[in-house]
mmCIF file of C-alpha atoms and ligand atoms in Angstrom:
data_model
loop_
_atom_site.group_PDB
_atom_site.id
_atom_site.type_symbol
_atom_site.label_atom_id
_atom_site.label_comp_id
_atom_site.label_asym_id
_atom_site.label_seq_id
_atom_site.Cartn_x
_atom_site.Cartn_y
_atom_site.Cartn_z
ATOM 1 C CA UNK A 1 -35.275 16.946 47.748
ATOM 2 C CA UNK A 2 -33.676 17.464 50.920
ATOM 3 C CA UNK A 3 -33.854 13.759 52.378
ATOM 4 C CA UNK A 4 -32.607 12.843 48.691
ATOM 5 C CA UNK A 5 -29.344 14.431 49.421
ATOM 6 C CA UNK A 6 -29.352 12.911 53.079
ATOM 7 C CA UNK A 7 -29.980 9.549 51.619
ATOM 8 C CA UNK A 8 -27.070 10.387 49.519
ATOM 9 C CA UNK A 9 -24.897 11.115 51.503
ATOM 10 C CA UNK A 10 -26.019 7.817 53.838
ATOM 11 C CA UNK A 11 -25.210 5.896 50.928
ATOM 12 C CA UNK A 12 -22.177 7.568 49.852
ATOM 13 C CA UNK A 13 -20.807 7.168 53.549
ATOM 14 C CA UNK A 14 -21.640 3.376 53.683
ATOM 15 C CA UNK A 15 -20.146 2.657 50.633
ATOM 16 C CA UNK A 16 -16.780 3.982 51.034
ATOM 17 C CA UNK A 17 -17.139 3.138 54.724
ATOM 18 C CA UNK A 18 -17.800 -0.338 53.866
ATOM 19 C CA UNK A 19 -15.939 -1.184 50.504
ATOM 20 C CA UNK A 20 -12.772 1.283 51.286
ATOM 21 C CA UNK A 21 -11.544 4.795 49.973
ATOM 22 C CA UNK A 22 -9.599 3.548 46.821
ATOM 23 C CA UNK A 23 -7.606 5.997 45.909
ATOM 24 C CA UNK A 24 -4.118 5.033 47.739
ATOM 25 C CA UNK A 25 -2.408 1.503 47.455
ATOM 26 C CA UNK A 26 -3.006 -1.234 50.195
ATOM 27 C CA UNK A 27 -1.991 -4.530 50.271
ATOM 28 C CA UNK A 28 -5.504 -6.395 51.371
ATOM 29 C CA UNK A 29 -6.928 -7.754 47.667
ATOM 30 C CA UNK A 30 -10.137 -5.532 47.046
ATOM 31 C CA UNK A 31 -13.584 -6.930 47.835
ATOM 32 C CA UNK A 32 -14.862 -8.225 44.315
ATOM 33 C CA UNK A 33 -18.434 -8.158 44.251
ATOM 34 C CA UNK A 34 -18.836 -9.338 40.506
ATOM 35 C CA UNK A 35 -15.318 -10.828 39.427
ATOM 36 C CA UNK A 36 -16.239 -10.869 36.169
ATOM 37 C CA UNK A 37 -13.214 -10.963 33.575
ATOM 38 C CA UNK A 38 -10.724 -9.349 36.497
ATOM 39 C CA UNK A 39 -8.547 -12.620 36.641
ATOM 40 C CA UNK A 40 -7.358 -14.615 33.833
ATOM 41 C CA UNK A 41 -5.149 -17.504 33.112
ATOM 42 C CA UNK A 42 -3.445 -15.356 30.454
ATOM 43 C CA UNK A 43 0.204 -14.376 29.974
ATOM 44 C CA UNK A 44 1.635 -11.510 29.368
ATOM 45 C CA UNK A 45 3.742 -10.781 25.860
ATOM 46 C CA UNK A 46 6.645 -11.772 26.055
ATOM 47 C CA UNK A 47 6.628 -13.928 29.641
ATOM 48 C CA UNK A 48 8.333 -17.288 29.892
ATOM 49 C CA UNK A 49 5.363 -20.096 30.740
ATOM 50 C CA UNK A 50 6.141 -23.172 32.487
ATOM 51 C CA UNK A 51 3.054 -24.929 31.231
ATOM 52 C CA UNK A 52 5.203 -25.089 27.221
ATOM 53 C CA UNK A 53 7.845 -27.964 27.112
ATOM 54 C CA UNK A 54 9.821 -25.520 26.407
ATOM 55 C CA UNK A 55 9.119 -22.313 28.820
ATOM 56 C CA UNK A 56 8.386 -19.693 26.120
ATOM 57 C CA UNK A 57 5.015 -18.186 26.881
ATOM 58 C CA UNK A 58 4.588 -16.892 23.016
ATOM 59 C CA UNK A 59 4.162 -19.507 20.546
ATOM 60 C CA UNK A 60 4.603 -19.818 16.853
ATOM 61 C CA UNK A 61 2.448 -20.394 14.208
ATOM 62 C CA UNK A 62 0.906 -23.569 13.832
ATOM 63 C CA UNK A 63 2.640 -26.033 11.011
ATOM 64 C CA UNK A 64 0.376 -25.567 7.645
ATOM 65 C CA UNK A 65 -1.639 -22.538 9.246
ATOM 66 C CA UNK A 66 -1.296 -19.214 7.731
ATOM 67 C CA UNK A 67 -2.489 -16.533 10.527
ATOM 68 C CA UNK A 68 -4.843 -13.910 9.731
ATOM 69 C CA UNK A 69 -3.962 -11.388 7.903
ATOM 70 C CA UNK A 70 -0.681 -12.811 6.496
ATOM 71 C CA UNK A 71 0.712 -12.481 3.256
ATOM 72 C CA UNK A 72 -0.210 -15.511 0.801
ATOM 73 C CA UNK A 73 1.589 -15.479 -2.282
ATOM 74 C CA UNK A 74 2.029 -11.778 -2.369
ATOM 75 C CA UNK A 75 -1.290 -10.699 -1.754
ATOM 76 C CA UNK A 76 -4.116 -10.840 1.373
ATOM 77 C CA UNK A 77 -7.204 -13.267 1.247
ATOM 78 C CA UNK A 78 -10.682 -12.676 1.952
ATOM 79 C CA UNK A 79 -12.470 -15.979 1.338
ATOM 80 C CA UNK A 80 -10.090 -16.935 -0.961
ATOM 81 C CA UNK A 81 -10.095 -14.200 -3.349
ATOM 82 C CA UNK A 82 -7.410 -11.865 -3.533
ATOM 83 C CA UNK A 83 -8.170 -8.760 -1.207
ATOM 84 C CA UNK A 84 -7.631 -5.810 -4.230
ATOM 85 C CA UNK A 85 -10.530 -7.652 -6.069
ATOM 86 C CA UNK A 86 -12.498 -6.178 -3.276
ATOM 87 C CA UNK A 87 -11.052 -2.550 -2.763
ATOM 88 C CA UNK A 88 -8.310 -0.388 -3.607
ATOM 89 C CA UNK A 89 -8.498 0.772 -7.155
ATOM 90 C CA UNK A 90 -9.400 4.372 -8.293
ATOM 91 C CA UNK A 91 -12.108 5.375 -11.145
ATOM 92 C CA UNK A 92 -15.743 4.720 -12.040
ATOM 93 C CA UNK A 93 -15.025 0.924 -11.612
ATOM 94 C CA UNK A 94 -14.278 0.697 -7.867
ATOM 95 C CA UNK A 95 -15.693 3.965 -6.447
ATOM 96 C CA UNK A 96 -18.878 4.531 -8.623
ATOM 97 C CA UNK A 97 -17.844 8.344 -8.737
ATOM 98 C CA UNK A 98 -16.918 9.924 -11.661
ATOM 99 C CA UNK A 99 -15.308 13.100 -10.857
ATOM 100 C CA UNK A 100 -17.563 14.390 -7.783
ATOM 101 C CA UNK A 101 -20.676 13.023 -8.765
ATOM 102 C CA UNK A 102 -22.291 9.432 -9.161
ATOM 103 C CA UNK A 103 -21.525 7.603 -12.849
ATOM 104 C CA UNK A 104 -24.157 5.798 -14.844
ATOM 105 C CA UNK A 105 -24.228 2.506 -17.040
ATOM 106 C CA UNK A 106 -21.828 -0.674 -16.557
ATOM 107 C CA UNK A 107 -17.617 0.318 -16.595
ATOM 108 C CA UNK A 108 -15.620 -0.508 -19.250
ATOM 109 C CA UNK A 109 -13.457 -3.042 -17.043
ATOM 110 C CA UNK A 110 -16.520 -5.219 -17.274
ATOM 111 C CA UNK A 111 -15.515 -6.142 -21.047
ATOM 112 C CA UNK A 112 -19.284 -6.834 -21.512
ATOM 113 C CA UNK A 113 -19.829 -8.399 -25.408
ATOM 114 C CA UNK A 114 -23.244 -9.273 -26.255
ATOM 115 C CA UNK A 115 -22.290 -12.376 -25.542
ATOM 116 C CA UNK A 116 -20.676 -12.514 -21.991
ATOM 117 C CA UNK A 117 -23.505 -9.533 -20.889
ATOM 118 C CA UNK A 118 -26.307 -12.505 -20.024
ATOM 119 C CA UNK A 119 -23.611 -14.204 -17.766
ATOM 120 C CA UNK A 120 -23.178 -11.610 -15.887
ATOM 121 C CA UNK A 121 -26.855 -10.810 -15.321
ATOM 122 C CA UNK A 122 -27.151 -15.204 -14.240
ATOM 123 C CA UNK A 123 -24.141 -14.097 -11.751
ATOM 124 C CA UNK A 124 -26.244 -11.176 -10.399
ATOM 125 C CA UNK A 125 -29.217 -12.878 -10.439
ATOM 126 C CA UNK A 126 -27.113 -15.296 -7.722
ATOM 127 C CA UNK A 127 -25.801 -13.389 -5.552
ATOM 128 C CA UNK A 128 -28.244 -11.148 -5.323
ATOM 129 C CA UNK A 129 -30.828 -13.695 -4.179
ATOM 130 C CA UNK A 130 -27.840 -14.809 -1.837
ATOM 131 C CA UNK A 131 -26.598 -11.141 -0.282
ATOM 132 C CA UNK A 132 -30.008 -8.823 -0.926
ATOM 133 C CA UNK A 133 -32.749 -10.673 -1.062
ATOM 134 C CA UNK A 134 -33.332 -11.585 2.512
ATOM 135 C CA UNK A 135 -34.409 -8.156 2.987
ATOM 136 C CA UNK A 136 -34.839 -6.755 -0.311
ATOM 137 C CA UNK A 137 -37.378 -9.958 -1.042
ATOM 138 C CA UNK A 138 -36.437 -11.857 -4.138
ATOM 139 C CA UNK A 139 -38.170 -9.355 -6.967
ATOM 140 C CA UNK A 140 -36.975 -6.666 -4.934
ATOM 141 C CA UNK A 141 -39.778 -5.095 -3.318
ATOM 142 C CA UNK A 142 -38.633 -4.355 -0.226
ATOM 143 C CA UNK A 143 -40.925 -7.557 1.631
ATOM 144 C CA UNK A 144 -38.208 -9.630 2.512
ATOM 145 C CA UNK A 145 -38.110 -12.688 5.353
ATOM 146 C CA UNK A 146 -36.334 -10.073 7.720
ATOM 147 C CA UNK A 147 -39.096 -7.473 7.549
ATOM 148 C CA UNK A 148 -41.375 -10.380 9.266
ATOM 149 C CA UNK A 149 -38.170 -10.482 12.065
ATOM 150 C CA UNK A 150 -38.480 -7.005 12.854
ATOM 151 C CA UNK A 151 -36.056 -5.265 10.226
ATOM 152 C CA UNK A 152 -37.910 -1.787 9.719
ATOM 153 C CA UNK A 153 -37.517 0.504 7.071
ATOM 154 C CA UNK A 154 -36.381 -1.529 3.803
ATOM 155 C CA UNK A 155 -36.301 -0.270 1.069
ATOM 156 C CA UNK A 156 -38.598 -0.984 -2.037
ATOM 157 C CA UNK A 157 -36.028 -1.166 -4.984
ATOM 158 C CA UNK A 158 -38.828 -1.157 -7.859
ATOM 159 C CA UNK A 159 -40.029 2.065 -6.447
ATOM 160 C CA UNK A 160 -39.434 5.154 -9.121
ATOM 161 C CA UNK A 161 -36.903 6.925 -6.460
ATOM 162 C CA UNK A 162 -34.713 3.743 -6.952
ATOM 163 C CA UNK A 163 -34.805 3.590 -10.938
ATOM 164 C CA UNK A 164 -31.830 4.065 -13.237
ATOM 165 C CA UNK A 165 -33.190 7.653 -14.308
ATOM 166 C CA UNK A 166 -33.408 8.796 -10.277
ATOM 167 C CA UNK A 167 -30.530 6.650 -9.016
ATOM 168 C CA UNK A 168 -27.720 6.146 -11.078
ATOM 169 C CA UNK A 169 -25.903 2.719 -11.130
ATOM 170 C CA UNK A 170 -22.396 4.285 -9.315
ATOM 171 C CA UNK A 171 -24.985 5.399 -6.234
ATOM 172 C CA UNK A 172 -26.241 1.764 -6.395
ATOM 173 C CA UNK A 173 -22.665 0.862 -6.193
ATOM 174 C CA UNK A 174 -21.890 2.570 -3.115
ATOM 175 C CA UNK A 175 -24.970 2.109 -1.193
ATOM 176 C CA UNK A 176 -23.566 -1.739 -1.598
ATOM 177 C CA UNK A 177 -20.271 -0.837 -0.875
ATOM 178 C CA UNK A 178 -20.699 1.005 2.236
ATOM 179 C CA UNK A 179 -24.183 0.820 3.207
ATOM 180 C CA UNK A 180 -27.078 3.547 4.096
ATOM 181 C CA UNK A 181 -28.653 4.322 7.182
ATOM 182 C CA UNK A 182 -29.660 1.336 8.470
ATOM 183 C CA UNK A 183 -28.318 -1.169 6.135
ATOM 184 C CA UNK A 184 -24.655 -2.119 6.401
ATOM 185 C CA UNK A 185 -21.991 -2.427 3.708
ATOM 186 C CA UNK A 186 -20.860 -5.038 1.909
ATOM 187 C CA UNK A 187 -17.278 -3.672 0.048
ATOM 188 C CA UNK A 188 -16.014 -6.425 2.221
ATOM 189 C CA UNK A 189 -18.218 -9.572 1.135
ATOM 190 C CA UNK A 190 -19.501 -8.877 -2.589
ATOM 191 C CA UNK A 191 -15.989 -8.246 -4.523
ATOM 192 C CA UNK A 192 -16.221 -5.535 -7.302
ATOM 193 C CA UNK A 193 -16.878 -7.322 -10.432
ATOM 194 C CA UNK A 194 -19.985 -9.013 -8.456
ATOM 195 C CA UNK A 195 -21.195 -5.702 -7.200
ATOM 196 C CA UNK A 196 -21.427 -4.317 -10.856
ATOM 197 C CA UNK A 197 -23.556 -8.096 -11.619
ATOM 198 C CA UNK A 198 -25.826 -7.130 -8.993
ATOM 199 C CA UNK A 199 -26.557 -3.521 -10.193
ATOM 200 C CA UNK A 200 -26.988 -4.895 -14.200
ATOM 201 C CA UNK A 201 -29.507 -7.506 -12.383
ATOM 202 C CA UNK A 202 -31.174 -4.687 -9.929
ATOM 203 C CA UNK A 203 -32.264 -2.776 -13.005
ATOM 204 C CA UNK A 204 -33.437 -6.240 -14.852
ATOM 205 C CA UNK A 205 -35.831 -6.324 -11.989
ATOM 206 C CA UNK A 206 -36.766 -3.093 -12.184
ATOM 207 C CA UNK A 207 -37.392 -3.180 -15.691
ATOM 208 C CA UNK A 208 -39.571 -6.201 -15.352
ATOM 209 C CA UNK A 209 -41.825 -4.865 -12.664
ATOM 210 C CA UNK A 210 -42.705 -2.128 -14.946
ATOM 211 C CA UNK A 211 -43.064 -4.049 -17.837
ATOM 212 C CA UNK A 212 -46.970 -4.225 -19.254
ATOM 213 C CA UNK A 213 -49.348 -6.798 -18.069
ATOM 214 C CA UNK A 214 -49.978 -7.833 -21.684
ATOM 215 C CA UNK A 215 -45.637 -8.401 -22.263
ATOM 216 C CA UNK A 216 -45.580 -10.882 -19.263
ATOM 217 C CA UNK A 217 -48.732 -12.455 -19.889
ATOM 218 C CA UNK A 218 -47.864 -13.521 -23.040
ATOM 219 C CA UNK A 219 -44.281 -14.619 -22.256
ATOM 220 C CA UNK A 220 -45.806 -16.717 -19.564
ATOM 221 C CA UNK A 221 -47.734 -18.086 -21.921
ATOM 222 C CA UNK A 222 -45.314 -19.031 -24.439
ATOM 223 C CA UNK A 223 -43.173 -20.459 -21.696
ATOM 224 C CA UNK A 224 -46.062 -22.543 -20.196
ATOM 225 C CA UNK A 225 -46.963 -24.123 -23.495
ATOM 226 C CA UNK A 226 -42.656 -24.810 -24.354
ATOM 227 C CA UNK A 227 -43.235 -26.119 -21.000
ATOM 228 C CA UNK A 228 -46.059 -28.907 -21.426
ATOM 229 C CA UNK A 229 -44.621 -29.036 -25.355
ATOM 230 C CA UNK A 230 -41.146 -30.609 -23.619
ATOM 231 C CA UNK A 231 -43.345 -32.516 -20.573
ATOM 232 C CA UNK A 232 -46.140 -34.371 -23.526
ATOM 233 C CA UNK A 233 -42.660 -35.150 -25.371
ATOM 234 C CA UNK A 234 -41.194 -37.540 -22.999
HETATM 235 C C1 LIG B 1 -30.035 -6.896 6.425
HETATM 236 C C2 LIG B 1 -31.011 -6.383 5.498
HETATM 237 C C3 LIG B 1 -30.514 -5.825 4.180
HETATM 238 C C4 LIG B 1 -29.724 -6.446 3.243
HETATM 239 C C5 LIG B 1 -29.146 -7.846 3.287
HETATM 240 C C6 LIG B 1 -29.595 -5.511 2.147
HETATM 241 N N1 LIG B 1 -30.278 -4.356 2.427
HETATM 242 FE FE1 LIG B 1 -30.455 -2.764 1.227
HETATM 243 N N2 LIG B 1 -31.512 -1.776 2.652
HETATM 244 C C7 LIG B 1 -31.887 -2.319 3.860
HETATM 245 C C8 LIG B 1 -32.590 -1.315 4.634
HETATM 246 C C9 LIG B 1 -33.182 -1.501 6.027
HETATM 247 C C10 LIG B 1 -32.613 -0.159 3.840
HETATM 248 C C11 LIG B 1 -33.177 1.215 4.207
HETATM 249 C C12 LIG B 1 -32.009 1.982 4.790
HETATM 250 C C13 LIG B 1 -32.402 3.316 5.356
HETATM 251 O O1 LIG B 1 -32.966 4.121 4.609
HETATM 252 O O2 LIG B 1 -32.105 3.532 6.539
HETATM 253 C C14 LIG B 1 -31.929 -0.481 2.598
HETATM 254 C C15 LIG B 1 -31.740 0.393 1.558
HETATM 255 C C16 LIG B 1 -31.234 0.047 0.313
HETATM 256 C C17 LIG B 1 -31.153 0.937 -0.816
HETATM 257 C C18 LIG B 1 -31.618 2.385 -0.848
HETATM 258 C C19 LIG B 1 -30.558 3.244 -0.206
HETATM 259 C C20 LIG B 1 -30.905 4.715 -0.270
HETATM 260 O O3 LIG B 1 -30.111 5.471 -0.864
HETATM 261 O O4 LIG B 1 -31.952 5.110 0.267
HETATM 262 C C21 LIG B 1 -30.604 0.231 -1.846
HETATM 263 C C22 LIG B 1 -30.336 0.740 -3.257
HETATM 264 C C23 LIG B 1 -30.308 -1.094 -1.344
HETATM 265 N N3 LIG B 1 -30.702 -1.158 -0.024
HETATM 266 C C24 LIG B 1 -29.737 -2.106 -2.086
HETATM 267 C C25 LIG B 1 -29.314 -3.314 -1.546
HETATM 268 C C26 LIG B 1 -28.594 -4.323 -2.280
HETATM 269 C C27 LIG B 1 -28.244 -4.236 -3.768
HETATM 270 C C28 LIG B 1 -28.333 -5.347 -1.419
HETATM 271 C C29 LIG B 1 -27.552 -6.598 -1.674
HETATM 272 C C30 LIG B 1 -26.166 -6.429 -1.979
HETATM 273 C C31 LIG B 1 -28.916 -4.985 -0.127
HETATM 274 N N4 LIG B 1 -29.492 -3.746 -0.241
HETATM 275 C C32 LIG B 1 -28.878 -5.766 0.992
HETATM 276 C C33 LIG B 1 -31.638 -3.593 4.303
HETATM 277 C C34 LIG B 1 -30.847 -4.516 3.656
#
């Protein structure tokens, strides 16, 4: 220990010795030993520039370019799609919460008709193969292409902790929204309506991975023969 602190102090000599006590102003430039990002060719705001035509160092917008951030007809852009489609509102519909605890079962702003409800399920079906399935895997069992990459940990989404009876669909909605432990939100990529489609298409999965051998047998069945039925036709 004591020729550590001798060494030390050797060192601690040299270097100050060498490189210079820095703690007053001089006028020699200081010894860079990695340069790294010190100097730049950059001006500061508001400094004229003689390399511009006409000597003003900060420039305007290009022509037809609308910067960052900017207002576009009255409301910001994220991909194209107006920015309160992603955020902003109150209520079940854009928090999941109702009251202080998690809600259950598709909102009301979803206008879902018998009709319009199998749409919605196609359009989670999409982008959840497109946002979740990566790591998810595409029937949701957790043994997606990332998992072979290294990604630890993911979750198996037909497993009973993750059904609609243990999880209800306005957790589902946050854990997109903002993430969980070591996966990372998506409020900012999957707007609202879409996050709902890929709940109602979460729970079609689950639902089918605990359907009975027998069920899916058969409807493979039925859709092998409609299958050879429209192939023996042409
Ligand atoms: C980059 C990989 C990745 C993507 C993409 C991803 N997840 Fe995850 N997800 C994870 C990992 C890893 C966990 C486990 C997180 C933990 O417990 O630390 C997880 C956990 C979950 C959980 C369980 C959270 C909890 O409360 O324990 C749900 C539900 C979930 N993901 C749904 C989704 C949905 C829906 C999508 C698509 C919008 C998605 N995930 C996209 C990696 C991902």
């Amino acid at each position: 220990m004591k020729y550590f602190f001798i060494l030390y102090a050797i060192i601690a000599i040299s270097v100050v010795g060498i490189f210079k006590y820095r703690g007053h102003s001089f006028s020699e430039p200081p010894i860079q030993l990695l340069p790294d990002m010190d100097d730049q060719d950059v001006l500061k705001a508001q400094k004229q520039s003689a390399f511009f035509a006409d000597g003003q160092g900060a420039r305007q917008p290009v022509t037809q370019t609308t910067p960052l951030g900017f207002q576009v007809d009255g409301a910001n852009k994220l991909g194209g799609i107006p920015e309160y489609e992603f955020s902003g509102g109150t209520g079940y519909y854009f928090t999941g919460h109702v009251g202080d605890y998690f809600g259950t079962g598709m909102p009301e702003e979803l206008e879902l008709t018998p009709e319009n409800s199998l749409e919605l399920l196609k359009r989670g079906e999409e982008r959840y193969n497109i946002y979740c399935s990566a790591c998810h895997g595409v029937s949701g069992d957790g043994a997606g292409i990332t998992g072979l990459y290294g990604v630890p940990g993911i979750a198996n989404l037909t497993a009973p902790p993750f059904s609609a009876g243990s999880y209800p669909d306005g957790r589902l909605f946050e854990t997109i929204t903002k993430g969980k432990g070591l996966m990372s939100g998506y409020g900012y990529n999957i707007p609202v309506r879409d996050r709902w489609a890929i709940i109602a298409y979460v729970r079609a999965i689950q639902v089918a991975r605990s359907a009975p051998y027998d069920a899916v047998k058969d409807a493979f069945e039925a859709g092998k023969q409609q299958q050879e039925a429209a192939t023996s036709s042409k």
